[in-house]
């Protein structure tokens, strides 16, 4: 049975008190979550340390939503890989479309951050996604393959096993987003898998974790994770309340 990843990024939501309350409820539910489910939470920087401490010893991993690639330096407002490590996070989300759109994050910057994460034993979770316009032009696959290939440039076969790729179509994310159908998501995931296969061989490619994100909810989670090349889901709104996230963890185990 495959491991199914079910995680959430809180984006710019939750104060420390709200984060702690969430984790307390989650902790009570975690013992009921089957071993085949891999939960993860990506809080804002201000509460990563506390969330990691509360969840230490549980199976739930934590991560950060961004990271600079340099170890230190004059980069006002940024957070370095050693700082991320120190606060207990194991995952580093990189290249979410909101960061690409609002903070001018480029494929090249993401590539440098992937390298930096791997050098510091952090697992990069790289988001790739097509816009509504790119979808209408019929270049969704080209778009996400380009993003993934640039992010993985210089990543060895051993290292790629640490990388997680999340396909997050921009048109599916957030309020007003329309979730990809399971078949549509599977088609893109199959293209990503096959590009991984070309680059790293089938055995390695099969083990790379490929997630889907964008308006995942309790109604569509199961049909998404049943797809051959979808190894889990990366959820926003539907997982921001503890009851919602716990429900998704339960559904993923059935
Ligand atoms: P959503 O967000 O589930 O609220 O659509 C997904 C994401 O941005 O990862």
PDB file of N, CA and C in Angstrom, residues 23 38 63 72 76 78-79 82 97 100 121 150 170 172 188 193 199 215 217 227 249 253:
ATOM      1  N   UNK A  23      -2.678  22.490  17.034  1.00  0.00           N
ATOM      2  CA  UNK A  23      -1.811  21.327  17.250  1.00  0.00           C
ATOM      3  C   UNK A  23      -2.319  20.440  18.387  1.00  0.00           C
ATOM      4  N   UNK A  38       1.056  10.047   5.714  1.00  0.00           N
ATOM      5  CA  UNK A  38       2.130  10.941   6.188  1.00  0.00           C
ATOM      6  C   UNK A  38       1.578  12.365   6.319  1.00  0.00           C
ATOM      7  N   UNK A  63       7.201  22.130   8.277  1.00  0.00           N
ATOM      8  CA  UNK A  63       8.015  22.774   7.257  1.00  0.00           C
ATOM      9  C   UNK A  63       7.872  24.273   7.308  1.00  0.00           C
ATOM     10  N   UNK A  72      23.915  32.777   5.330  1.00  0.00           N
ATOM     11  CA  UNK A  72      23.830  33.984   6.159  1.00  0.00           C
ATOM     12  C   UNK A  72      24.110  35.177   5.266  1.00  0.00           C
ATOM     13  N   UNK A  76      18.033  41.283   4.242  1.00  0.00           N
ATOM     14  CA  UNK A  76      17.038  41.725   5.215  1.00  0.00           C
ATOM     15  C   UNK A  76      15.692  41.034   5.012  1.00  0.00           C
ATOM     16  N   UNK A  78      15.014  37.882   5.339  1.00  0.00           N
ATOM     17  CA  UNK A  78      15.054  36.485   4.880  1.00  0.00           C
ATOM     18  C   UNK A  78      15.455  35.522   5.997  1.00  0.00           C
ATOM     19  N   UNK A  79      15.235  34.246   5.735  1.00  0.00           N
ATOM     20  CA  UNK A  79      15.531  33.185   6.703  1.00  0.00           C
ATOM     21  C   UNK A  79      16.451  32.180   6.015  1.00  0.00           C
ATOM     22  N   UNK A  82      20.254  27.143   7.794  1.00  0.00           N
ATOM     23  CA  UNK A  82      20.543  26.730   9.180  1.00  0.00           C
ATOM     24  C   UNK A  82      19.478  27.201  10.167  1.00  0.00           C
ATOM     25  N   UNK A  97       2.841  29.318  -6.227  1.00  0.00           N
ATOM     26  CA  UNK A  97       2.497  30.326  -7.250  1.00  0.00           C
ATOM     27  C   UNK A  97       2.286  31.708  -6.632  1.00  0.00           C
ATOM     28  N   UNK A 100       5.684  33.074  -6.519  1.00  0.00           N
ATOM     29  CA  UNK A 100       6.136  33.410  -7.881  1.00  0.00           C
ATOM     30  C   UNK A 100       5.451  34.706  -8.337  1.00  0.00           C
ATOM     31  N   UNK A 121      20.152  19.023   4.447  1.00  0.00           N
ATOM     32  CA  UNK A 121      19.308  17.887   4.845  1.00  0.00           C
ATOM     33  C   UNK A 121      17.852  18.291   5.099  1.00  0.00           C
ATOM     34  N   UNK A 150      13.883  22.770 -14.307  1.00  0.00           N
ATOM     35  CA  UNK A 150      14.826  23.816 -13.852  1.00  0.00           C
ATOM     36  C   UNK A 150      15.082  23.642 -12.356  1.00  0.00           C
ATOM     37  N   UNK A 170      -2.638  27.029 -10.952  1.00  0.00           N
ATOM     38  CA  UNK A 170      -2.976  28.343 -10.390  1.00  0.00           C
ATOM     39  C   UNK A 170      -4.488  28.559 -10.434  1.00  0.00           C
ATOM     40  N   UNK A 172      -6.693  26.524  -9.897  1.00  0.00           N
ATOM     41  CA  UNK A 172      -7.406  25.663  -8.934  1.00  0.00           C
ATOM     42  C   UNK A 172      -7.266  26.165  -7.499  1.00  0.00           C
ATOM     43  N   UNK A 188      -1.316  15.266 -15.720  1.00  0.00           N
ATOM     44  CA  UNK A 188      -0.121  16.098 -15.478  1.00  0.00           C
ATOM     45  C   UNK A 188       0.883  15.322 -14.619  1.00  0.00           C
ATOM     46  N   UNK A 193       5.942  12.355 -13.831  1.00  0.00           N
ATOM     47  CA  UNK A 193       6.598  11.070 -13.523  1.00  0.00           C
ATOM     48  C   UNK A 193       7.442  10.627 -14.713  1.00  0.00           C
ATOM     49  N   UNK A 199      14.932  11.265 -16.656  1.00  0.00           N
ATOM     50  CA  UNK A 199      16.116  11.861 -16.032  1.00  0.00           C
ATOM     51  C   UNK A 199      16.808  10.917 -15.049  1.00  0.00           C
ATOM     52  N   UNK A 215      -7.740  23.570  -4.179  1.00  0.00           N
ATOM     53  CA  UNK A 215      -9.142  23.285  -3.843  1.00  0.00           C
ATOM     54  C   UNK A 215      -9.401  21.813  -3.499  1.00  0.00           C
ATOM     55  N   UNK A 217     -10.619  19.071  -1.058  1.00  0.00           N
ATOM     56  CA  UNK A 217     -11.559  19.094   0.068  1.00  0.00           C
ATOM     57  C   UNK A 217     -12.032  17.669   0.366  1.00  0.00           C
ATOM     58  N   UNK A 227      -5.654   8.075  -7.850  1.00  0.00           N
ATOM     59  CA  UNK A 227      -4.951   8.126  -9.137  1.00  0.00           C
ATOM     60  C   UNK A 227      -3.537   7.562  -8.987  1.00  0.00           C
ATOM     61  N   UNK A 249      -7.428  13.617   6.999  1.00  0.00           N
ATOM     62  CA  UNK A 249      -6.506  12.517   7.361  1.00  0.00           C
ATOM     63  C   UNK A 249      -7.279  11.205   7.462  1.00  0.00           C
ATOM     64  N   UNK A 253      -7.208   7.648   4.789  1.00  0.00           N
ATOM     65  CA  UNK A 253      -6.908   6.297   5.263  1.00  0.00           C
ATOM     66  C   UNK A 253      -7.974   5.264   4.881  1.00  0.00           C
TER      67      UNK A 253
END
